[in-house]
XYZ file of C-alpha atoms in Angstrom:
557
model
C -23.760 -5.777 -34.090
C -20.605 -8.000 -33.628
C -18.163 -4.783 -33.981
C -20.221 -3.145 -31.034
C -20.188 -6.316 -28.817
C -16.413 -6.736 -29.193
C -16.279 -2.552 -28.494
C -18.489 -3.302 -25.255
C -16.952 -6.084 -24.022
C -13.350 -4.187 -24.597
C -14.824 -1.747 -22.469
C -15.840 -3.184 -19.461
C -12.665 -5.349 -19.567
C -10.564 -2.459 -19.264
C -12.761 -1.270 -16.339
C -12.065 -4.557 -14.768
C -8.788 -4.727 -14.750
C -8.438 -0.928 -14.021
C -11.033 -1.885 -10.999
C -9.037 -4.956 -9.934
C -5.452 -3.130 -9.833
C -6.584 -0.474 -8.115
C -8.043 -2.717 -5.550
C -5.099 -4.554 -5.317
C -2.895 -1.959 -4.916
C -4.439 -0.319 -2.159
C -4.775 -3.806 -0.298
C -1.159 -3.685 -0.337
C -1.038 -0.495 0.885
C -3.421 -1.203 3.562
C -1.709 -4.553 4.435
C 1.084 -2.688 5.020
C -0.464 -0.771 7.893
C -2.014 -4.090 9.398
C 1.349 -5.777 9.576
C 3.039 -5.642 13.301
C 0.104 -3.475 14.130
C -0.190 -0.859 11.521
C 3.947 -0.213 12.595
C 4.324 1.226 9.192
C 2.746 4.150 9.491
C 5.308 4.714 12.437
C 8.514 4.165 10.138
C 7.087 5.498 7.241
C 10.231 8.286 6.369
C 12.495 6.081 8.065
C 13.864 3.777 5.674
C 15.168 0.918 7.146
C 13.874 2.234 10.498
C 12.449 -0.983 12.548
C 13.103 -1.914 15.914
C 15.121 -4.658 16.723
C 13.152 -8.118 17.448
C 11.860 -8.598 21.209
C 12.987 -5.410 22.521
C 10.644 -3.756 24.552
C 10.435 0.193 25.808
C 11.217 -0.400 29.471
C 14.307 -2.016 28.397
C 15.195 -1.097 24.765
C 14.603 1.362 22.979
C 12.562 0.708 19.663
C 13.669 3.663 18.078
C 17.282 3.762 19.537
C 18.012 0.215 18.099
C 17.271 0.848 14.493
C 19.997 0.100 12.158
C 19.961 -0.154 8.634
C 21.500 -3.673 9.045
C 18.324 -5.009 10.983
C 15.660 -7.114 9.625
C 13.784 -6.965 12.817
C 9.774 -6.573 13.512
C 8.004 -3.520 14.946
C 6.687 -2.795 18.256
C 3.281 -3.646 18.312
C 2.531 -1.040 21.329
C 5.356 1.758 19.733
C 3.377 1.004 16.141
C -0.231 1.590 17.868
C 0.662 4.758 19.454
C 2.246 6.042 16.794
C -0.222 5.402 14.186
C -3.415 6.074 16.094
C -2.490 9.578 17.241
C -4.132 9.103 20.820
C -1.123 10.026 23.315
C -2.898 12.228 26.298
C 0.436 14.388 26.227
C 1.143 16.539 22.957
C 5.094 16.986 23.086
C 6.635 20.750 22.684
C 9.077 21.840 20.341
C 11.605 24.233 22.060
C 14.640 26.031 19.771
C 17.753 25.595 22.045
C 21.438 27.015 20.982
C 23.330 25.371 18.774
C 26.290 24.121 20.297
C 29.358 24.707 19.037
C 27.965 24.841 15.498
C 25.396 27.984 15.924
C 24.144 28.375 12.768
C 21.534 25.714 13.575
C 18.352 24.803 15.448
C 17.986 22.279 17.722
C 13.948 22.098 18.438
C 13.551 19.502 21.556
C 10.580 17.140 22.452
C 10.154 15.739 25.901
C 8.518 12.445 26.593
C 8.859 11.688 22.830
C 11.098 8.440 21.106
C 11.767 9.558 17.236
C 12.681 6.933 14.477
C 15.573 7.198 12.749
C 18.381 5.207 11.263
C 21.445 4.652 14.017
C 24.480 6.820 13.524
C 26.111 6.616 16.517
C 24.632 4.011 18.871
C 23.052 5.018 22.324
C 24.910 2.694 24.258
C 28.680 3.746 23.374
C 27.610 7.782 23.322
C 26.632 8.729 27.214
C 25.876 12.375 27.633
C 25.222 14.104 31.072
C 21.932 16.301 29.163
C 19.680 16.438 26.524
C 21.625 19.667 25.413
C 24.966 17.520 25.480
C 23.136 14.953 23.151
C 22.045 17.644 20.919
C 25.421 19.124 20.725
C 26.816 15.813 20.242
C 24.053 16.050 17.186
C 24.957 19.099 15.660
C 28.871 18.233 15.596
C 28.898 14.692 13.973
C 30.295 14.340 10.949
C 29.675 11.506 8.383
C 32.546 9.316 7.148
C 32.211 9.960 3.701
C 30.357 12.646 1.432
C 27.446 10.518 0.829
C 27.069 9.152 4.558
C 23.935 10.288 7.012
C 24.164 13.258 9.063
C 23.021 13.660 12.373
C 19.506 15.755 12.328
C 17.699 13.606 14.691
C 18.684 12.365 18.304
C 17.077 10.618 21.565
C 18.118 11.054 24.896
C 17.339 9.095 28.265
C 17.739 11.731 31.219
C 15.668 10.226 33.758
C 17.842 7.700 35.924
C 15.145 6.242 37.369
C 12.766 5.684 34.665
C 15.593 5.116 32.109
C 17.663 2.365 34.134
C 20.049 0.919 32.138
C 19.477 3.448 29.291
C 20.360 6.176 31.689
C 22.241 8.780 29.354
C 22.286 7.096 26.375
C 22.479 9.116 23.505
C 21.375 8.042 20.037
C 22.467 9.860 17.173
C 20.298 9.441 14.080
C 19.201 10.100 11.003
C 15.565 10.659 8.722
C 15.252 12.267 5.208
C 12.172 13.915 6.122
C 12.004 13.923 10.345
C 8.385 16.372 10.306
C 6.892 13.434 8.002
C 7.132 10.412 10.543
C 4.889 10.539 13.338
C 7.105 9.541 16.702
C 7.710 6.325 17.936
C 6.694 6.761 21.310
C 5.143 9.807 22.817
C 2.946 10.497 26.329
C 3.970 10.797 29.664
C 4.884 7.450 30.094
C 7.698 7.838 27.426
C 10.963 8.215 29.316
C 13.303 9.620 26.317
C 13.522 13.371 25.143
C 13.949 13.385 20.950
C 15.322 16.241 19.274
C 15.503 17.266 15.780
C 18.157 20.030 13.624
C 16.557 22.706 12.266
C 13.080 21.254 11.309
C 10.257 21.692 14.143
C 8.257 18.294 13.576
C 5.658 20.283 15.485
C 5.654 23.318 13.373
C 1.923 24.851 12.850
C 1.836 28.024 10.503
C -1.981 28.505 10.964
C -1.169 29.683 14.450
C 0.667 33.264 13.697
C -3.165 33.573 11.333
C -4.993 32.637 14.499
C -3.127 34.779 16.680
C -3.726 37.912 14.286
C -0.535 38.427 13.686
C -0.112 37.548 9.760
C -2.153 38.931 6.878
C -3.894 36.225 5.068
C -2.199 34.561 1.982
C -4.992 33.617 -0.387
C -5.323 30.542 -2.172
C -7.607 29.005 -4.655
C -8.391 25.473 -4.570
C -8.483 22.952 -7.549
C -9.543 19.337 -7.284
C -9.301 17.904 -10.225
C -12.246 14.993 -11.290
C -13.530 12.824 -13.986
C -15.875 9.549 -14.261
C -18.600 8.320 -12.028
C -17.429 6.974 -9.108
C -15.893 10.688 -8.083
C -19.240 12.307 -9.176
C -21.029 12.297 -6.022
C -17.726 12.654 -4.366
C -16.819 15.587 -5.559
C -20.901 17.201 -4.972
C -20.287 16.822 -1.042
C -16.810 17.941 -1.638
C -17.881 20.852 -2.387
C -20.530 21.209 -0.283
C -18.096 20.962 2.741
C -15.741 23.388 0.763
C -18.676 26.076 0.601
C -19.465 25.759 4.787
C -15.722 25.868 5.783
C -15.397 28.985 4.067
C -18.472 30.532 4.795
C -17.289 29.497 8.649
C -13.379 31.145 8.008
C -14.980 34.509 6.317
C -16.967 34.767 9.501
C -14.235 34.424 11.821
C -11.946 36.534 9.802
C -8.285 36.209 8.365
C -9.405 33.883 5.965
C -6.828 32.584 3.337
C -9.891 30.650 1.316
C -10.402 32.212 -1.945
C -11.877 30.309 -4.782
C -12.800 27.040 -6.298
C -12.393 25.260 -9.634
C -13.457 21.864 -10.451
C -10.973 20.615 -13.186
C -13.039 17.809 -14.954
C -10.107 16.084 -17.502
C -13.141 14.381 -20.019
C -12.960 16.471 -22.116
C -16.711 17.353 -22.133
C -19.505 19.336 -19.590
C -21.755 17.014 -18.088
C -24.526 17.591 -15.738
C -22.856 19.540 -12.639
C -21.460 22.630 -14.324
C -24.022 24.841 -12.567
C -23.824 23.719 -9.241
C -19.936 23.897 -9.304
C -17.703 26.068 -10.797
C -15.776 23.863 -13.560
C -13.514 23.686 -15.999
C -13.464 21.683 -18.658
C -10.015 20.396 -20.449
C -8.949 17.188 -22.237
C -8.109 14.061 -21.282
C -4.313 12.375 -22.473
C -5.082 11.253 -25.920
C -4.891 7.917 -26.358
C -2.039 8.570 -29.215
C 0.227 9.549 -26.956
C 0.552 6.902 -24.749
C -2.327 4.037 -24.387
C -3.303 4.561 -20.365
C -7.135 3.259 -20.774
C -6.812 1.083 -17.363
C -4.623 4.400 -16.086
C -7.256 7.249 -15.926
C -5.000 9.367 -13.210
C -2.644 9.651 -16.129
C -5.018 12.953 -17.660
C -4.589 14.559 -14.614
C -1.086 15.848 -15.190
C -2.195 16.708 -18.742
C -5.301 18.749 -16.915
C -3.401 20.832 -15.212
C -0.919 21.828 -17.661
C -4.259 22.542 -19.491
C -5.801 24.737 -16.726
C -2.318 26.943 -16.032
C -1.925 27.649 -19.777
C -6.074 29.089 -20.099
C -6.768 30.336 -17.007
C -5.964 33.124 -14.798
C -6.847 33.281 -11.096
C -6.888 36.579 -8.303
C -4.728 34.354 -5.609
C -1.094 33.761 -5.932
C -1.275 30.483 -4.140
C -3.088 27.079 -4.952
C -4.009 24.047 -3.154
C -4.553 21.016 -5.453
C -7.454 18.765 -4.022
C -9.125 15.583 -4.641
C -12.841 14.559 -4.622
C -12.553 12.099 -1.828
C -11.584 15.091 0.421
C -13.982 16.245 3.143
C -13.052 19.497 5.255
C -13.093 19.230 8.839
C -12.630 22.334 9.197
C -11.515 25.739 7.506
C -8.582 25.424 5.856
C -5.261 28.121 6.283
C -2.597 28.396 3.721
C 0.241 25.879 4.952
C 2.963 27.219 3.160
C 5.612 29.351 4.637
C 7.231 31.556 2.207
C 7.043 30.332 -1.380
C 8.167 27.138 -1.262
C 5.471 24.259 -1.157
C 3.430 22.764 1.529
C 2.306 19.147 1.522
C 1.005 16.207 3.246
C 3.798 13.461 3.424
C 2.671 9.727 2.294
C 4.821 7.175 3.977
C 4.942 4.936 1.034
C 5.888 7.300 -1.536
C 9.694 6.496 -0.809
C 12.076 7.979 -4.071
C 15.413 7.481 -1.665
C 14.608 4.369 -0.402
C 17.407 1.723 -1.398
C 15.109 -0.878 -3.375
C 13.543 2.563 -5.060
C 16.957 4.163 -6.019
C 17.343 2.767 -9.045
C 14.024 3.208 -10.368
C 14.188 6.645 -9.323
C 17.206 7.588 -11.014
C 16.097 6.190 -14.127
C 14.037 10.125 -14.297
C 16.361 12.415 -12.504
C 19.993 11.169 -13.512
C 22.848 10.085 -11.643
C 22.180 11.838 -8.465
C 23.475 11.175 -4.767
C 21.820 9.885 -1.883
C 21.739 13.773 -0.483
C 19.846 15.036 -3.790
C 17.175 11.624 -3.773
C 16.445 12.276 -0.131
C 16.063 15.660 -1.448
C 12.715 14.548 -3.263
C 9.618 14.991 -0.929
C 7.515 11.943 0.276
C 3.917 13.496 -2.141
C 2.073 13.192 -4.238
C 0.094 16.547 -5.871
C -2.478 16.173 -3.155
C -2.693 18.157 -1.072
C -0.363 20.486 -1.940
C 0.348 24.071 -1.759
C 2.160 26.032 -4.360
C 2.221 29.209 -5.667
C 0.260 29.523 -9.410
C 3.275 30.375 -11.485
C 5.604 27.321 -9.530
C 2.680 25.285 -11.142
C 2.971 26.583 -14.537
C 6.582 25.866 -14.687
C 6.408 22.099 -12.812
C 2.957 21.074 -14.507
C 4.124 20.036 -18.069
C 7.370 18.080 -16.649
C 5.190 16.045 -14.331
C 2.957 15.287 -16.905
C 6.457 13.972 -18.941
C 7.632 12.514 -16.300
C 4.322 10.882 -15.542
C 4.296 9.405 -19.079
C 8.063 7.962 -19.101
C 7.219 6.352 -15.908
C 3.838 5.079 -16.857
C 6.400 3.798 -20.015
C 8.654 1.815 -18.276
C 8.042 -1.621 -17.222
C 9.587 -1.645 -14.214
C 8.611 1.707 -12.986
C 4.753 0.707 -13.992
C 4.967 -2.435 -12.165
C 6.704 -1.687 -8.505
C 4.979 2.129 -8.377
C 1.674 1.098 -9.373
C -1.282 2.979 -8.989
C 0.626 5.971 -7.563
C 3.301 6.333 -9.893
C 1.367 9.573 -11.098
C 2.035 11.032 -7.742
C 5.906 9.959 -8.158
C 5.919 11.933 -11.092
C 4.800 14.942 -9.684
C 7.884 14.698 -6.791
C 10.352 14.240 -9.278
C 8.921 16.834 -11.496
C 9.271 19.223 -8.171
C 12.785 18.760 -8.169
C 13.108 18.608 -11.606
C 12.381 22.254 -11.476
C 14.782 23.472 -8.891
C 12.056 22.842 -6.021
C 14.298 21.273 -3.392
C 12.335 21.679 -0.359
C 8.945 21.191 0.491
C 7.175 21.951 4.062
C 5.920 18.412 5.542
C 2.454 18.573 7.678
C 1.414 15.593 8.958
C -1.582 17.286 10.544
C -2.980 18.783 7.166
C -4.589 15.593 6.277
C -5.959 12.264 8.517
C -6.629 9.120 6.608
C -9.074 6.550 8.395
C -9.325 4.325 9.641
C -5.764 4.513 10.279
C -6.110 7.883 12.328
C -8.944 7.343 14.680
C -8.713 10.723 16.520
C -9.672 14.731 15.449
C -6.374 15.921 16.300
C -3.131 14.588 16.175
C -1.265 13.481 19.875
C 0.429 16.950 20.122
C -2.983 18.773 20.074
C -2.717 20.077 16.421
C -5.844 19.522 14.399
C -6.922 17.699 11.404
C -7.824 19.920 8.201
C -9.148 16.727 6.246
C -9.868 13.673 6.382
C -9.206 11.690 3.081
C -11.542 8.675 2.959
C -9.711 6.044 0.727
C -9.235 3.018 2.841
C -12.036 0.624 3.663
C -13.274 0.938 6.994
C -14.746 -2.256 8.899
C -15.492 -3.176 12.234
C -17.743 -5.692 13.873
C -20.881 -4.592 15.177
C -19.323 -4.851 18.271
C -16.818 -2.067 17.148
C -13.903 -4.164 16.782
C -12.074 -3.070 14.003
C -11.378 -6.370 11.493
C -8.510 -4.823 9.493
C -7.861 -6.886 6.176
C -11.122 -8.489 6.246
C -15.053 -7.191 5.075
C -16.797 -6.513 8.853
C -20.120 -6.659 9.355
C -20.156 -2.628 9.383
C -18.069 -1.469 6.586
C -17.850 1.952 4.496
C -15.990 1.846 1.174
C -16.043 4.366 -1.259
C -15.437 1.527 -3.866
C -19.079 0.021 -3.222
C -20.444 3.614 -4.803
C -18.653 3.548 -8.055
C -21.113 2.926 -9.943
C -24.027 4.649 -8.465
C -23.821 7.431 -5.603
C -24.620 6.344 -1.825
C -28.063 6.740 -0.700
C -29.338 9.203 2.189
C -28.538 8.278 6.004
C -25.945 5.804 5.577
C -26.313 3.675 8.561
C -24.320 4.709 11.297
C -20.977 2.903 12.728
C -21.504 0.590 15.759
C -22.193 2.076 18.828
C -18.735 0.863 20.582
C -17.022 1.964 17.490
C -13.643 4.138 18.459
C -12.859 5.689 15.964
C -13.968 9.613 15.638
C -13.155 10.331 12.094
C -15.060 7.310 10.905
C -17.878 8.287 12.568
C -17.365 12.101 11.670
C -16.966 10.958 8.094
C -20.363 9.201 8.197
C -21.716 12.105 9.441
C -20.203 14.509 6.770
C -21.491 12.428 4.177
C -24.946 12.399 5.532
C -25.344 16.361 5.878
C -24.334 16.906 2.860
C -26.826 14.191 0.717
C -29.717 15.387 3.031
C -28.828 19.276 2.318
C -28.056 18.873 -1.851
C -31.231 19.123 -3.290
C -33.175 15.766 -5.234
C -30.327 13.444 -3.894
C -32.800 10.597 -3.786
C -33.263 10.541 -7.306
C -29.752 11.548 -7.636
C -28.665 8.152 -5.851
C -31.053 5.878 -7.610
C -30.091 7.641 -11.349
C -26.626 8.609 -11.175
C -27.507 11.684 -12.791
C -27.878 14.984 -10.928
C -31.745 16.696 -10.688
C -32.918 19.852 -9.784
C -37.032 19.743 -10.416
C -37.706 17.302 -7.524
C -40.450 18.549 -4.680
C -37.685 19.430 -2.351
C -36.290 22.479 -4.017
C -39.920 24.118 -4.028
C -39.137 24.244 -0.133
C -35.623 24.496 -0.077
C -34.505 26.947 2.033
C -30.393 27.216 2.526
C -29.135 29.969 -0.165
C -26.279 28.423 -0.980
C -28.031 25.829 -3.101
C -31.019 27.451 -4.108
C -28.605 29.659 -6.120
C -26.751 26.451 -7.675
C -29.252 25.130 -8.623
C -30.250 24.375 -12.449
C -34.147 25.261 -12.317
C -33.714 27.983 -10.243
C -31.007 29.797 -11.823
């Protein structure tokens, strides 16, 4: 009796602590978004991109006075447009010549202020035009071999609206331009931002749309274990199954099929309502990772490459926390990867260098910055890019998890650093960046992104609280609050009360919503909620009448 009492109360302190760090960790992640007015998510790629202390649009230019010298606060109305999304004027990307160096792009974006660290400063560097300024771009050259290039720049044509920063031309530079959202952007912004040879406004759904492309297949994976992703990954699904029965009936569709990769080593009580399989978990022996449980998911998918074979040459790796909003195209363009960027997954940043280099070597600024800003989801990839990457991210994963200092400043995402590294690792030295592939409430409050482009979906990992008077209370429980976190023990019931009335924000509410469909259409979800464990022999699925669940389910199969 004592042995099993010390074995239970081993357990549940692991959970604890797993619980508590996990917690914490995202607190600091959200606290990052709350200070200067969730700013970060503006200056996520940027570095040491912030704006100079007390300047203000009309007169200074937030982005245009970033060095990397400045320990300065963000614009609290630059930060809130950036990070909400809601500028009434989407920019346009247009590809102008090249200067005198014609071998590269220079995609333009009126009324739009980019971040970017300060090569040449705006106020010694007057230029007559925007094409001047992006000439002035294309021909800068660094100092010294391991100095910024120019691939961003901001321009101030409009004499009267730009008054004192008439023709200033800032020269600057981002690792990853098409993973920051902009500064400043609407018709209010005075400054036209350009970029060299990335189009931050790049869609490659739209040649699908327009007819034009033949449809890329791709099979999606989201990998799962443990309770509090069990109900998560039922309306997953769910929303999976209508997005693609919605993109087969409008045609062109790239959605193949669906595997649930459950890493615990054993079937449990969904395997016939979603296609699974089954692999290990890490064994313990190989590295102790009991308060670490995203540690068996590199180790699952170098599992699932090695024993299965699929029909589509392309995969997108998913998550249970993942609704669709929508059906989803193949992002990638070519072979090379396409992923959602994470602005605080930063391998090149300076107080990250170090750490970074412990994995990949001695390499230069040019190769770290080479490193995407991802994690494995969501990602595109072609199925044999995986089977080469997936075993050194699961090494990878380990010697980080291994080393103290790597543990400790990476935290609960330094699985998702060792799937970046493992990318380059392999040779992978460029990844496609979409901003617009994923929104992440309550950060993003609208469906679509300020230069029109659309959501595909919305990943529901912060907590989300607001007054009842809709205020949002960032940092603090409000008196209307969703949390994934409050269901990890036991799934959330039917009809989840909805957000206040005065409530802003659209993807909380269409969250809400999502959630409630789907627990009201999966069969016996009442007992499901108050059990933990999945029925099908409840009343309801005598008169259940949408096919797509009468065939998943147990007693009627």
């Amino acid at each position: 009796m004592a042995s099993s009492t010390r074995v239970i109360v081993v357990a549940v302190a692991f959970t604890v602590v797993a619980t508590f760090y996990s917690l914490s960790e995202l607190h600091r992640m959200s606290a990052l978004h709350t200070s200067s007015d969730v700013g970060k998510f503006a200056t996520h790629a940027a570095g040491s991109t912030n704006q100079a202390a007390g300047s203000v649009v009309a007169t200074a230019s937030p982005a245009s006075t970033a060095t990397k010298a400045s320990s300065s606060v963000t614009s609290s109305s630059s930060a809130k447009s950036a990070s909400s999304g809601s500028s009434s004027t989407a920019s346009t990307a247009v590809a102008t010549s090249g200067g005198n160096n014609g071998a590269h792009k220079c995609y333009t974006y009126e009324h739009t202020e980019l971040w970017g660290d300060v090569v040449t400063w705006g106020t010694l560097n007057k230029k007559k035009t925007a094409g001047e300024c992006c000439d002035a771009c294309l021909n800068y050259k660094p100092s010294g071999p391991d100095e910024p290039a120019c691939n961003v720049w901001v321009f101030c044509g409009n004499e009267q609206a730009c008054g004192s920063q008439y023709q200033q031309c800032w020269l600057k530079h981002l690792a990853h331009p098409e993973a920051s959202k902009p500064a400043k952007q609407g018709p209010t912004t005075p400054w036209t931002s350009g970029t060299i040879d990335v189009d931050i406004n790049a869609d490659p759904s739209a040649e699908l749309a327009k007819g034009s492309a033949a449809p890329r297949m791709f099979h999606t994976v989201t990998s799962a274990q443990g309770a509090a992703v069990h109900w998560q990954v039922r309306i997953h699904y769910y929303w999976w199954k209508k997005r693609k029965a919605e993109c087969q009936k409008a045609g062109n569709c790239e959605m193949g099929g669906f595997t649930r990769l459950l890493h615990s080593g054993s079937a449990d009580d969904l395997m016939d309502e979603l296609p699974t399989v089954v692999v290990d978990p890490l064994p313990q022996s190989m590295v102790e990772h009991s308060w670490y449980v995203v540690l068996n998911r590199p180790y699952a998918f170098v599992q699932w490459t090695q024993k299965v074979k699929i029909p589509e040459k392309y995969v997108l790796m998913s998550e249970p926390d993942h609704v669709f909003l929508r059906p989803m195209p193949n992002f990638m363009r070519g072979d090379a990867p396409a992923a959602f960027p994470f602005f605080y997954i930063e391998p090149a940043k300076a107080e990250n260098t170090h750490i970074t280099r412990k994995f990949t070597g001695n390499i230069s600024q040019k190769q770290l910055e080479e490193i995407a800003p991802i994690g494995n989801s969501p990602t595109f990839m072609t199925f044999d890019d995986m089977k080469r990457v997936m075993p050194t991210w699961m090494n990878v994963s380990i010697a980080v998890f291994k080393d103290q200092e790597a543990n400790s400043v990476w935290g609960w995402v330094q699985e998702m650093y060792g799937f970046t590294i493992a990318l380059w690792l392999n040779g992978i030295k460029h990844v496609d960046l979409f901003l617009h592939m994923m929104a992440q409430p309550p950060w993003d409050q609208d469906m679509q992104m300020a230069n029109g482009k659309p959501f595909y979906i919305l990943h529901y990992t912060y907590g989300m609280d607001y007054k009842l008077t809709g205020e949002f209370t960032p940092g603090k429980f409000g008196e209307w609050r969703f949390d994934k976190r409050t269901y990890g023990a036991r799934p959330p019931p039917r009809h989840l009360g909805d957000p206040p009335k005065n409530m802003k924000n659209e993807l909380v509410r269409a969250l809400i919503n999502s959630i409630n469909e789907a627990t009201a259409a999966l069969p016996c979800w009442d007992t499901y909620a108050e059990s933990g464990k999945a029925s099908y022999d409840c009343a309801e699925m005598k008169t259940l009448t949408d096919p797509r669940f009468k065939q998943d389910g147990r007693a009627i199969a």
